Tab-separated table of N, CA and C in Angstrom:
chain	number	residue	atom	x	y	z
A	28	MET	N	0.837	-1.178	0.000
A	28	MET	CA	0.000	0.000	0.000
A	28	MET	C	0.886	1.247	0.000
A	29	PRO	N	0.347	2.331	-0.472
A	29	PRO	CA	1.189	3.531	-0.592
A	29	PRO	C	1.681	4.018	0.769
A	30	LYS	N	2.817	4.670	0.711
A	30	LYS	CA	3.374	5.284	1.909
A	30	LYS	C	2.616	6.582	2.202
A	31	ALA	N	2.831	7.131	3.381
A	31	ALA	CA	2.129	8.334	3.815
A	31	ALA	C	2.318	9.508	2.858
A	32	MET	N	3.479	9.616	2.236
A	32	MET	CA	3.733	10.731	1.311
A	32	MET	C	2.739	10.733	0.152
A	33	PHE	N	2.306	9.556	-0.280
A	33	PHE	CA	1.344	9.466	-1.373
A	33	PHE	C	0.028	10.117	-0.982
A	34	ASP	N	-0.377	9.922	0.263
A	34	ASP	CA	-1.636	10.494	0.751
A	34	ASP	C	-1.608	12.017	0.782
A	35	HIS	N	-0.429	12.598	0.844
A	35	HIS	CA	-0.300	14.052	0.922
A	35	HIS	C	-0.252	14.734	-0.439
A	36	LEU	N	-0.258	13.932	-1.495
A	36	LEU	CA	-0.235	14.516	-2.845
A	36	LEU	C	-1.575	15.185	-3.165
A	37	LYS	N	-1.530	16.145	-4.064
A	37	LYS	CA	-2.771	16.734	-4.564
A	37	LYS	C	-3.536	15.637	-5.287
A	38	GLU	N	-4.845	15.719	-5.224
A	38	GLU	CA	-5.689	14.681	-5.795
A	38	GLU	C	-5.399	14.475	-7.287
A	39	GLU	N	-5.160	15.533	-8.008
A	39	GLU	CA	-4.882	15.432	-9.440
A	39	GLU	C	-3.612	14.612	-9.693
A	40	LYS	N	-2.586	14.831	-8.903
A	40	LYS	CA	-1.320	14.106	-9.056
A	40	LYS	C	-1.513	12.626	-8.684
A	41	LYS	N	-2.273	12.389	-7.618
A	41	LYS	CA	-2.566	11.008	-7.217
A	41	LYS	C	-3.262	10.258	-8.345
A	42	GLN	N	-4.267	10.900	-8.930
A	42	GLN	CA	-5.021	10.259	-10.009
A	42	GLN	C	-4.145	10.008	-11.231
A	43	GLN	N	-3.237	10.924	-11.515
A	43	GLN	CA	-2.294	10.752	-12.628
A	43	GLN	C	-1.447	9.498	-12.399
A	44	ILE	N	-0.972	9.321	-11.183
A	44	ILE	CA	-0.133	8.167	-10.849
A	44	ILE	C	-0.952	6.883	-10.880
A	45	VAL	N	-2.145	6.919	-10.300
A	45	VAL	CA	-3.006	5.736	-10.277
A	45	VAL	C	-3.357	5.313	-11.702
A	46	GLN	N	-3.695	6.267	-12.557
A	46	GLN	CA	-4.036	5.934	-13.944
A	46	GLN	C	-2.838	5.325	-14.664
A	47	ALA	N	-1.661	5.866	-14.421
A	47	ALA	CA	-0.451	5.316	-15.034
A	47	ALA	C	-0.200	3.897	-14.544
A	48	LEU	N	-0.354	3.668	-13.246
A	48	LEU	CA	-0.178	2.322	-12.695
A	48	LEU	C	-1.166	1.352	-13.332
A	49	PHE	N	-2.403	1.794	-13.439
A	49	PHE	CA	-3.447	0.973	-14.042
A	49	PHE	C	-3.064	0.593	-15.474
A	50	GLU	N	-2.624	1.558	-16.255
A	50	GLU	CA	-2.255	1.311	-17.651
A	50	GLU	C	-1.059	0.366	-17.755
A	51	VAL	N	-0.051	0.592	-16.935
A	51	VAL	CA	1.136	-0.267	-16.979
A	51	VAL	C	0.789	-1.692	-16.568
A	52	PHE	N	0.030	-1.841	-15.491
A	52	PHE	CA	-0.250	-3.176	-14.977
A	52	PHE	C	-1.312	-3.927	-15.767
A	53	LYS	N	-2.125	-3.245	-16.532
A	53	LYS	CA	-3.103	-3.984	-17.334
A	53	LYS	C	-2.436	-4.642	-18.537
A	54	ASN	N	-1.211	-4.225	-18.837
A	54	ASN	CA	-0.512	-4.760	-19.994
A	54	ASN	C	0.776	-5.512	-19.660
A	55	ASN	N	1.177	-5.540	-18.406
A	55	ASN	CA	2.446	-6.154	-18.015
A	55	ASN	C	2.259	-7.042	-16.794
A	56	ASN	N	3.096	-8.062	-16.712
A	56	ASN	CA	3.002	-8.896	-15.518
A	56	ASN	C	4.027	-8.437	-14.481
A	57	LEU	N	3.821	-8.875	-13.280
A	57	LEU	CA	4.648	-8.427	-12.160
A	57	LEU	C	6.109	-8.845	-12.268
A	58	LEU	N	6.397	-9.874	-13.021
A	58	LEU	CA	7.780	-10.329	-13.143
A	58	LEU	C	8.585	-9.496	-14.128
A	59	THR	N	7.910	-8.839	-15.055
A	59	THR	CA	8.643	-8.113	-16.092
A	59	THR	C	8.484	-6.602	-16.031
A	60	VAL	N	7.504	-6.101	-15.306
A	60	VAL	CA	7.296	-4.652	-15.261
A	60	VAL	C	8.461	-3.994	-14.526
A	61	SER	N	8.867	-2.842	-15.034
A	61	SER	CA	9.993	-2.150	-14.413
A	61	SER	C	9.534	-0.820	-13.815
A	62	VAL	N	10.287	-0.366	-12.841
A	62	VAL	CA	10.017	0.950	-12.263
A	62	VAL	C	10.158	2.009	-13.353
A	63	LYS	N	11.081	1.799	-14.264
A	63	LYS	CA	11.281	2.742	-15.369
A	63	LYS	C	9.985	2.919	-16.164
A	64	GLU	N	9.314	1.812	-16.484
A	64	GLU	CA	8.044	1.894	-17.215
A	64	GLU	C	6.998	2.676	-16.420
A	65	ILE	N	6.961	2.421	-15.128
A	65	ILE	CA	5.971	3.085	-14.273
A	65	ILE	C	6.236	4.583	-14.201
A	66	VAL	N	7.483	4.976	-13.936
A	66	VAL	CA	7.770	6.410	-13.771
A	66	VAL	C	7.612	7.161	-15.089
A	67	GLU	N	7.911	6.510	-16.198
A	67	GLU	CA	7.697	7.158	-17.490
A	67	GLU	C	6.210	7.371	-17.751
A	68	ALA	N	5.404	6.357	-17.462
A	68	ALA	CA	3.962	6.475	-17.668
A	68	ALA	C	3.343	7.509	-16.722
A	69	ALA	N	3.838	7.538	-15.480
A	69	ALA	CA	3.298	8.466	-14.479
A	69	ALA	C	3.896	9.861	-14.580
A	70	GLN	N	4.965	9.976	-15.337
A	70	GLN	CA	5.683	11.249	-15.488
A	70	GLN	C	6.136	11.798	-14.130
A	71	ILE	N	6.805	10.895	-13.384
A	71	ILE	CA	7.362	11.273	-12.087
A	71	ILE	C	8.817	10.817	-12.041
A	72	PRO	N	9.632	11.449	-11.203
A	72	PRO	CA	11.017	10.992	-11.051
A	72	PRO	C	11.060	9.611	-10.373
A	73	ARG	N	12.084	8.857	-10.685
A	73	ARG	CA	12.256	7.519	-10.103
A	73	ARG	C	12.243	7.573	-8.572
A	74	GLY	N	12.918	8.554	-8.007
A	74	GLY	CA	12.948	8.679	-6.552
A	74	GLY	C	11.573	8.902	-5.954
A	75	SER	N	10.712	9.596	-6.689
A	75	SER	CA	9.347	9.831	-6.197
A	75	SER	C	8.585	8.522	-6.082
A	76	PHE	N	8.808	7.630	-7.047
A	76	PHE	CA	8.128	6.334	-6.983
A	76	PHE	C	8.413	5.659	-5.643
A	77	TYR	N	9.691	5.648	-5.256
A	77	TYR	CA	10.071	4.992	-3.998
A	77	TYR	C	9.649	5.797	-2.773
A	78	THR	N	9.306	7.059	-2.963
A	78	THR	CA	8.744	7.854	-1.874
A	78	THR	C	7.289	7.444	-1.631
A	79	TYR	N	6.639	6.976	-2.688
A	79	TYR	CA	5.220	6.613	-2.607
A	79	TYR	C	4.974	5.123	-2.385
A	80	PHE	N	5.861	4.261	-2.923
A	80	PHE	CA	5.662	2.814	-2.859
A	80	PHE	C	6.980	2.116	-2.529
A	81	GLU	N	6.889	0.958	-1.916
A	81	GLU	CA	8.086	0.163	-1.611
A	81	GLU	C	8.716	-0.386	-2.882
A	82	ASN	N	7.858	-0.909	-3.777
A	82	ASN	CA	8.331	-1.563	-4.995
A	82	ASN	C	7.155	-1.747	-5.955
A	83	GLN	N	7.386	-2.439	-7.056
A	83	GLN	CA	6.339	-2.642	-8.053
A	83	GLN	C	5.163	-3.433	-7.482
A	84	ALA	N	5.454	-4.449	-6.691
A	84	ALA	CA	4.385	-5.267	-6.117
A	84	ALA	C	3.501	-4.443	-5.183
A	85	ASP	N	4.099	-3.547	-4.449
A	85	ASP	CA	3.350	-2.664	-3.560
A	85	ASP	C	2.411	-1.769	-4.374
A	86	ALA	N	2.914	-1.213	-5.465
A	86	ALA	CA	2.097	-0.369	-6.335
A	86	ALA	C	0.981	-1.199	-6.971
A	87	TYR	N	1.308	-2.417	-7.379
A	87	TYR	CA	0.293	-3.293	-7.976
A	87	TYR	C	-0.812	-3.608	-6.968
A	88	ASP	N	-0.426	-3.941	-5.744
A	88	ASP	CA	-1.418	-4.247	-4.705
A	88	ASP	C	-2.391	-3.085	-4.523
A	89	TYR	N	-1.857	-1.868	-4.591
A	89	TYR	CA	-2.696	-0.682	-4.428
A	89	TYR	C	-3.724	-0.579	-5.551
A	90	VAL	N	-3.293	-0.750	-6.786
A	90	VAL	CA	-4.212	-0.661	-7.924
A	90	VAL	C	-5.192	-1.828	-7.907
A	91	LEU	N	-4.714	-3.014	-7.579
A	91	LEU	CA	-5.598	-4.181	-7.496
A	91	LEU	C	-6.705	-3.947	-6.475
A	92	GLU	N	-6.355	-3.379	-5.343
A	92	GLU	CA	-7.369	-3.087	-4.324
A	92	GLU	C	-8.433	-2.134	-4.864
A	93	ILE	N	-8.019	-1.122	-5.598
A	93	ILE	CA	-8.972	-0.166	-6.184
A	93	ILE	C	-9.919	-0.887	-7.149
A	94	VAL	N	-9.358	-1.710	-8.023
A	94	VAL	CA	-10.161	-2.422	-9.019
A	94	VAL	C	-11.125	-3.392	-8.331
A	95	LEU	N	-10.633	-4.149	-7.366
A	95	LEU	CA	-11.503	-5.111	-6.686
A	95	LEU	C	-12.610	-4.424	-5.884
A	96	LYS	N	-12.323	-3.267	-5.321
A	96	LYS	CA	-13.382	-2.511	-4.638
A	96	LYS	C	-14.474	-2.111	-5.614
A	97	ARG	N	-14.080	-1.683	-6.822
A	97	ARG	CA	-15.079	-1.313	-7.829
A	97	ARG	C	-15.929	-2.517	-8.211
A	98	VAL	N	-15.288	-3.657	-8.395
A	98	VAL	CA	-16.023	-4.871	-8.764
A	98	VAL	C	-16.991	-5.249	-7.648
A	99	HIS	N	-16.503	-5.278	-6.413
A	99	HIS	CA	-17.357	-5.675	-5.293
A	99	HIS	C	-18.487	-4.675	-5.051
A	100	GLU	N	-18.212	-3.396	-5.227
A	100	GLU	CA	-19.266	-2.389	-5.077
A	100	GLU	C	-20.376	-2.611	-6.092
A	101	SER	N	-20.021	-2.976	-7.308
A	101	SER	CA	-21.025	-3.182	-8.352
A	101	SER	C	-21.886	-4.409	-8.065
A	102	MET	N	-21.405	-5.300	-7.215
A	102	MET	CA	-22.129	-6.541	-6.916
A	102	MET	C	-22.796	-6.532	-5.541
A	103	ARG	N	-22.540	-5.502	-4.773
A	103	ARG	CA	-23.029	-5.446	-3.399
A	103	ARG	C	-24.556	-5.500	-3.337
A	104	ALA	N	-25.050	-6.175	-2.345
A	104	ALA	CA	-26.479	-6.258	-2.023
A	104	ALA	C	-27.288	-6.917	-3.134
A	105	LYS	N	-26.645	-7.695	-3.967
A	105	LYS	CA	-27.358	-8.439	-4.999
A	105	LYS	C	-27.129	-9.920	-4.747
A	106	ASN	N	-27.971	-10.718	-5.332
A	106	ASN	CA	-27.768	-12.154	-5.326
A	106	ASN	C	-26.402	-12.404	-5.961
A	107	PRO	N	-25.487	-13.092	-5.275
A	107	PRO	CA	-24.126	-13.230	-5.807
A	107	PRO	C	-24.069	-13.948	-7.158
A	108	PHE	N	-24.963	-14.875	-7.390
A	108	PHE	CA	-24.951	-15.610	-8.649
A	108	PHE	C	-25.469	-14.735	-9.793
A	109	GLN	N	-26.547	-13.992	-9.528
A	109	GLN	CA	-27.069	-13.074	-10.540
A	109	GLN	C	-26.061	-11.953	-10.819
A	110	ALA	N	-25.437	-11.447	-9.763
A	110	ALA	CA	-24.446	-10.379	-9.926
A	110	ALA	C	-23.248	-10.867	-10.738
A	111	THR	N	-22.816	-12.097	-10.497
A	111	THR	CA	-21.682	-12.646	-11.235
A	111	THR	C	-22.053	-12.885	-12.693
A	112	LYS	N	-23.266	-13.364	-12.934
A	112	LYS	CA	-23.705	-13.532	-14.323
A	112	LYS	C	-23.732	-12.177	-15.034
A	113	ALA	N	-24.259	-11.160	-14.373
A	113	ALA	CA	-24.304	-9.820	-14.973
A	113	ALA	C	-22.895	-9.291	-15.221
A	114	PHE	N	-22.001	-9.544	-14.275
A	114	PHE	CA	-20.603	-9.121	-14.427
A	114	PHE	C	-19.979	-9.764	-15.666
A	115	ILE	N	-20.167	-11.061	-15.817
A	115	ILE	CA	-19.602	-11.777	-16.962
A	115	ILE	C	-20.251	-11.318	-18.267
A	116	GLU	N	-21.564	-11.139	-18.247
A	116	GLU	CA	-22.282	-10.732	-19.465
A	116	GLU	C	-21.872	-9.336	-19.932
A	117	THR	N	-21.491	-8.482	-18.997
A	117	THR	CA	-21.173	-7.088	-19.366
A	117	THR	C	-19.680	-6.779	-19.276
A	118	ILE	N	-18.848	-7.799	-19.163
A	118	ILE	CA	-17.410	-7.558	-18.983
A	118	ILE	C	-16.814	-6.767	-20.138
A	119	HIS	N	-17.333	-6.935	-21.332
A	119	HIS	CA	-16.796	-6.201	-22.478
A	119	HIS	C	-16.970	-4.689	-22.330
A	120	GLU	N	-17.886	-4.241	-21.462
A	120	GLU	CA	-18.119	-2.818	-21.208
A	120	GLU	C	-17.337	-2.305	-20.003
A	121	ASN	N	-16.732	-3.202	-19.266
A	121	ASN	CA	-16.068	-2.850	-18.014
A	121	ASN	C	-14.699	-2.224	-18.287
A	122	PRO	N	-14.444	-0.996	-17.802
A	122	PRO	CA	-13.145	-0.368	-18.040
A	122	PRO	C	-11.978	-1.111	-17.377
A	123	ASP	N	-12.265	-1.970	-16.427
A	123	ASP	CA	-11.230	-2.745	-15.743
A	123	ASP	C	-10.994	-4.117	-16.379
A	124	ARG	N	-11.664	-4.399	-17.487
A	124	ARG	CA	-11.630	-5.722	-18.110
A	124	ARG	C	-10.205	-6.231	-18.359
A	125	GLU	N	-9.368	-5.439	-19.005
A	125	GLU	CA	-8.026	-5.912	-19.340
A	125	GLU	C	-7.157	-6.078	-18.101
A	126	PHE	N	-7.317	-5.189	-17.137
A	126	PHE	CA	-6.572	-5.331	-15.884
A	126	PHE	C	-6.968	-6.647	-15.212
A	127	LEU	N	-8.278	-6.905	-15.125
A	127	LEU	CA	-8.764	-8.125	-14.482
A	127	LEU	C	-8.332	-9.369	-15.254
A	128	ARG	N	-8.400	-9.325	-16.579
A	128	ARG	CA	-7.963	-10.468	-17.382
A	128	ARG	C	-6.492	-10.769	-17.111
A	129	HIS	N	-5.683	-9.724	-17.105
A	129	HIS	CA	-4.250	-9.897	-16.856
A	129	HIS	C	-4.010	-10.417	-15.429
A	130	TYR	N	-4.821	-9.950	-14.507
A	130	TYR	CA	-4.704	-10.426	-13.115
A	130	TYR	C	-4.982	-11.928	-13.050
A	131	TYR	N	-6.123	-12.356	-13.569
A	131	TYR	CA	-6.512	-13.760	-13.449
A	131	TYR	C	-5.632	-14.687	-14.277
A	132	VAL	N	-5.208	-14.241	-15.449
A	132	VAL	CA	-4.433	-15.105	-16.332
A	132	VAL	C	-2.976	-15.198	-15.889
A	133	ILE	N	-2.404	-14.096	-15.369
A	133	ILE	CA	-0.965	-14.087	-15.080
A	133	ILE	C	-0.648	-13.690	-13.639
A	134	ASN	N	-1.075	-12.510	-13.233
A	134	ASN	CA	-0.573	-11.923	-11.985
A	134	ASN	C	-1.051	-12.604	-10.715
A	135	GLU	N	-2.226	-13.196	-10.719
A	135	GLU	CA	-2.708	-13.868	-9.512
A	135	GLU	C	-1.744	-14.981	-9.101
A	136	ALA	N	-1.305	-15.771	-10.056
A	136	ALA	CA	-0.368	-16.860	-9.752
A	136	ALA	C	0.977	-16.316	-9.271
A	137	ILE	N	1.426	-15.227	-9.871
A	137	ILE	CA	2.684	-14.609	-9.445
A	137	ILE	C	2.564	-14.122	-8.005
A	138	LEU	N	1.445	-13.481	-7.685
A	138	LEU	CA	1.233	-12.995	-6.318
A	138	LEU	C	1.187	-14.151	-5.322
A	139	GLU	N	0.476	-15.206	-5.669
A	139	GLU	CA	0.379	-16.348	-4.764
A	139	GLU	C	1.738	-16.991	-4.532
A	140	ALA	N	2.540	-17.094	-5.574
A	140	ALA	CA	3.859	-17.723	-5.455
A	140	ALA	C	4.852	-16.843	-4.705
A	141	SER	N	4.667	-15.527	-4.770
A	141	SER	CA	5.655	-14.620	-4.179
A	141	SER	C	5.379	-14.274	-2.721
A	142	LYS	N	4.195	-14.529	-2.251
A	142	LYS	CA	3.858	-14.196	-0.865
A	142	LYS	C	4.097	-15.407	0.014
A	143	GLU	N	4.767	-15.168	1.112
A	143	GLU	CA	5.009	-16.267	2.047
A	143	GLU	C	3.706	-16.746	2.652
A	144	GLU	N	2.843	-15.792	2.936
A	144	GLU	CA	1.548	-16.137	3.506
A	144	GLU	C	0.517	-15.190	2.932
A	145	MET	N	-0.514	-15.752	2.332
A	145	MET	CA	-1.568	-14.929	1.754
A	145	MET	C	-2.466	-14.419	2.873
A	146	PRO	N	-2.909	-13.162	2.771
A	146	PRO	CA	-3.838	-12.666	3.780
A	146	PRO	C	-5.146	-13.455	3.721
A	147	GLN	N	-5.648	-13.773	4.866
A	147	GLN	CA	-6.874	-14.553	4.935
A	147	GLN	C	-8.088	-13.638	4.794
A	148	GLN	N	-9.027	-14.089	3.963
A	148	GLN	CA	-10.268	-13.335	3.839
A	148	GLN	C	-11.054	-13.492	5.129
A	149	GLN	N	-11.813	-12.489	5.431
A	149	GLN	CA	-12.625	-12.535	6.636
A	149	GLN	C	-13.868	-13.361	6.347
A	150	THR	N	-13.829	-14.629	6.729
A	150	THR	CA	-14.937	-15.528	6.427
A	150	THR	C	-15.669	-15.999	7.677
A	151	ALA	N	-15.176	-15.664	8.834
A	151	ALA	CA	-15.782	-16.164	10.070
A	151	ALA	C	-17.230	-15.706	10.217
A	152	GLU	N	-17.542	-14.510	9.702
A	152	GLU	CA	-18.898	-13.987	9.873
A	152	GLU	C	-19.864	-14.484	8.803
A	153	LEU	N	-19.368	-15.242	7.824
A	153	LEU	CA	-20.222	-15.749	6.754
A	153	LEU	C	-20.893	-17.048	7.178
A	154	THR	N	-22.126	-17.212	6.720
A	154	THR	CA	-22.778	-18.510	6.903
A	154	THR	C	-22.120	-19.490	5.934
A	155	ASP	N	-22.396	-20.774	6.108
A	155	ASP	CA	-21.823	-21.767	5.201
A	155	ASP	C	-22.249	-21.500	3.759
A	156	LYS	N	-23.501	-21.145	3.551
A	156	LYS	CA	-23.997	-20.864	2.197
A	156	LYS	C	-23.321	-19.632	1.611
A	157	GLU	N	-23.138	-18.596	2.412
A	157	GLU	CA	-22.461	-17.381	1.925
A	157	GLU	C	-21.006	-17.679	1.565
A	158	TRP	N	-20.350	-18.467	2.410
A	158	TRP	CA	-18.961	-18.831	2.130
A	158	TRP	C	-18.868	-19.633	0.836
A	159	LEU	N	-19.745	-20.626	0.689
A	159	LEU	CA	-19.733	-21.453	-0.511
A	159	LEU	C	-20.026	-20.610	-1.755
A	160	ALA	N	-20.966	-19.699	-1.657
A	160	ALA	CA	-21.279	-18.814	-2.787
A	160	ALA	C	-20.065	-17.963	-3.138
A	161	SER	N	-19.398	-17.421	-2.140
A	161	SER	CA	-18.220	-16.583	-2.372
A	161	SER	C	-17.111	-17.362	-3.066
A	162	VAL	N	-16.823	-18.545	-2.577
A	162	VAL	CA	-15.774	-19.381	-3.177
A	162	VAL	C	-16.155	-19.735	-4.614
A	163	ALA	N	-17.404	-20.106	-4.815
A	163	ALA	CA	-17.844	-20.538	-6.147
A	163	ALA	C	-17.786	-19.398	-7.161
A	164	VAL	N	-18.288	-18.225	-6.799
A	164	VAL	CA	-18.300	-17.138	-7.788
A	164	VAL	C	-16.883	-16.661	-8.099
A	165	HIS	N	-16.011	-16.617	-7.109
A	165	HIS	CA	-14.630	-16.222	-7.382
A	165	HIS	C	-13.938	-17.248	-8.291
A	166	TYR	N	-14.178	-18.491	-8.034
A	166	TYR	CA	-13.604	-19.545	-8.878
A	166	TYR	C	-14.121	-19.428	-10.309
A	167	LEU	N	-15.425	-19.203	-10.470
A	167	LEU	CA	-16.001	-19.150	-11.811
A	167	LEU	C	-15.602	-17.886	-12.567
A	168	ILE	N	-15.405	-16.784	-11.870
A	168	ILE	CA	-14.886	-15.581	-12.534
A	168	ILE	C	-13.481	-15.858	-13.050
A	169	ARG	N	-12.671	-16.491	-12.238
A	169	ARG	CA	-11.317	-16.847	-12.672
A	169	ARG	C	-11.368	-17.772	-13.875
A	170	GLU	N	-12.232	-18.771	-13.824
A	170	GLU	CA	-12.378	-19.693	-14.954
A	170	GLU	C	-12.800	-18.954	-16.220
A	171	PHE	N	-13.674	-17.983	-16.088
A	171	PHE	CA	-14.106	-17.211	-17.252
A	171	PHE	C	-12.931	-16.485	-17.902
A	172	PHE	N	-12.090	-15.836	-17.083
A	172	PHE	CA	-10.957	-15.116	-17.649
A	172	PHE	C	-9.915	-16.072	-18.239
A	173	LEU	N	-9.775	-17.242	-17.650
A	173	LEU	CA	-8.821	-18.217	-18.188
A	173	LEU	C	-9.351	-18.886	-19.458
A	174	ASN	N	-10.661	-19.075	-19.517
A	174	ASN	CA	-11.282	-19.790	-20.639
A	174	ASN	C	-12.554	-19.076	-21.085
A	175	PRO	N	-12.437	-17.931	-21.738
A	175	PRO	CA	-13.630	-17.162	-22.126
A	175	PRO	C	-14.600	-17.952	-23.018
A	176	ALA	N	-14.107	-18.909	-23.775
A	176	ALA	CA	-14.986	-19.706	-24.632
A	176	ALA	C	-15.948	-20.574	-23.814
A	177	ASP	N	-15.632	-20.779	-22.540
A	177	ASP	CA	-16.498	-21.576	-21.658
A	177	ASP	C	-17.610	-20.746	-21.019
A	178	LYS	N	-17.801	-19.535	-21.485
A	178	LYS	CA	-18.804	-18.627	-20.908
A	178	LYS	C	-20.181	-19.290	-20.746
A	179	PRO	N	-20.746	-19.952	-21.778
A	179	PRO	CA	-22.071	-20.570	-21.584
A	179	PRO	C	-22.088	-21.601	-20.450
A	180	LYS	N	-21.040	-22.411	-20.374
A	180	LYS	CA	-20.948	-23.423	-19.316
A	180	LYS	C	-20.834	-22.761	-17.932
A	181	ILE	N	-20.074	-21.694	-17.861
A	181	ILE	CA	-19.894	-20.982	-16.587
A	181	ILE	C	-21.204	-20.334	-16.153
A	182	LEU	N	-21.911	-19.710	-17.082
A	182	LEU	CA	-23.209	-19.101	-16.757
A	182	LEU	C	-24.214	-20.165	-16.318
A	183	ALA	N	-24.189	-21.319	-16.983
A	183	ALA	CA	-25.081	-22.417	-16.601
A	183	ALA	C	-24.743	-22.918	-15.198
A	184	ARG	N	-23.460	-23.010	-14.914
A	184	ARG	CA	-23.042	-23.464	-13.589
A	184	ARG	C	-23.493	-22.472	-12.509
A	185	LEU	N	-23.409	-21.181	-12.795
A	185	LEU	CA	-23.884	-20.156	-11.844
A	185	LEU	C	-25.386	-20.321	-11.593
A	186	SER	N	-26.154	-20.576	-12.639
A	186	SER	CA	-27.596	-20.802	-12.476
A	186	SER	C	-27.869	-22.051	-11.646
A	187	ALA	N	-27.116	-23.094	-11.897
A	187	ALA	CA	-27.290	-24.337	-11.136
A	187	ALA	C	-26.953	-24.121	-9.662
A	188	LEU	N	-25.893	-23.381	-9.405
A	188	LEU	CA	-25.516	-23.089	-8.008
A	188	LEU	C	-26.587	-22.241	-7.322
A	189	GLU	N	-27.129	-21.295	-8.052
A	189	GLU	CA	-28.198	-20.461	-7.484
A	189	GLU	C	-29.396	-21.315	-7.100
A	190	ASP	N	-29.773	-22.253	-7.960
A	190	ASP	CA	-30.889	-23.146	-7.656
A	190	ASP	C	-30.561	-24.078	-6.497
A	191	PHE	N	-29.308	-24.533	-6.442
A	191	PHE	CA	-28.881	-25.467	-5.413
A	191	PHE	C	-28.829	-24.814	-4.034
A	192	LEU	N	-28.320	-23.584	-4.000
A	192	LEU	CA	-28.160	-22.913	-2.710
A	192	LEU	C	-29.377	-22.077	-2.403
């Protein structure tokens, strides 16, 4: 997550950096992206990057959190299966589509392999059905990005899960 200095930036400068991070990370994986690419896209000095973030992975985590918040906000207070079907059906309109595709196809595995311990999701407050729904929809979203041609099968599986649960 960003360092305190990032929080003190003017909002316009913050947005410039966030947009640059988004653009760089939607097209590059964590193993090959360079700080040079990031600072050129953000139009900031190299030293400023390290004033705001520890490293590329730290900057990526920040952008990923923003994208995932947008996705979860769009699905909040809806039936998770219907919301996931709507998400998949309208993904071509989603401005985060390429970032998410790159995340599921490449960067998720890199993140899992590079972290000694993955942060645990807060699942204690979920009922068994809510937990199962959460695991299932996340798995099926990942499957969709890995195998977009399986979209009809994935949508059918979401409908079956909705009927089952």
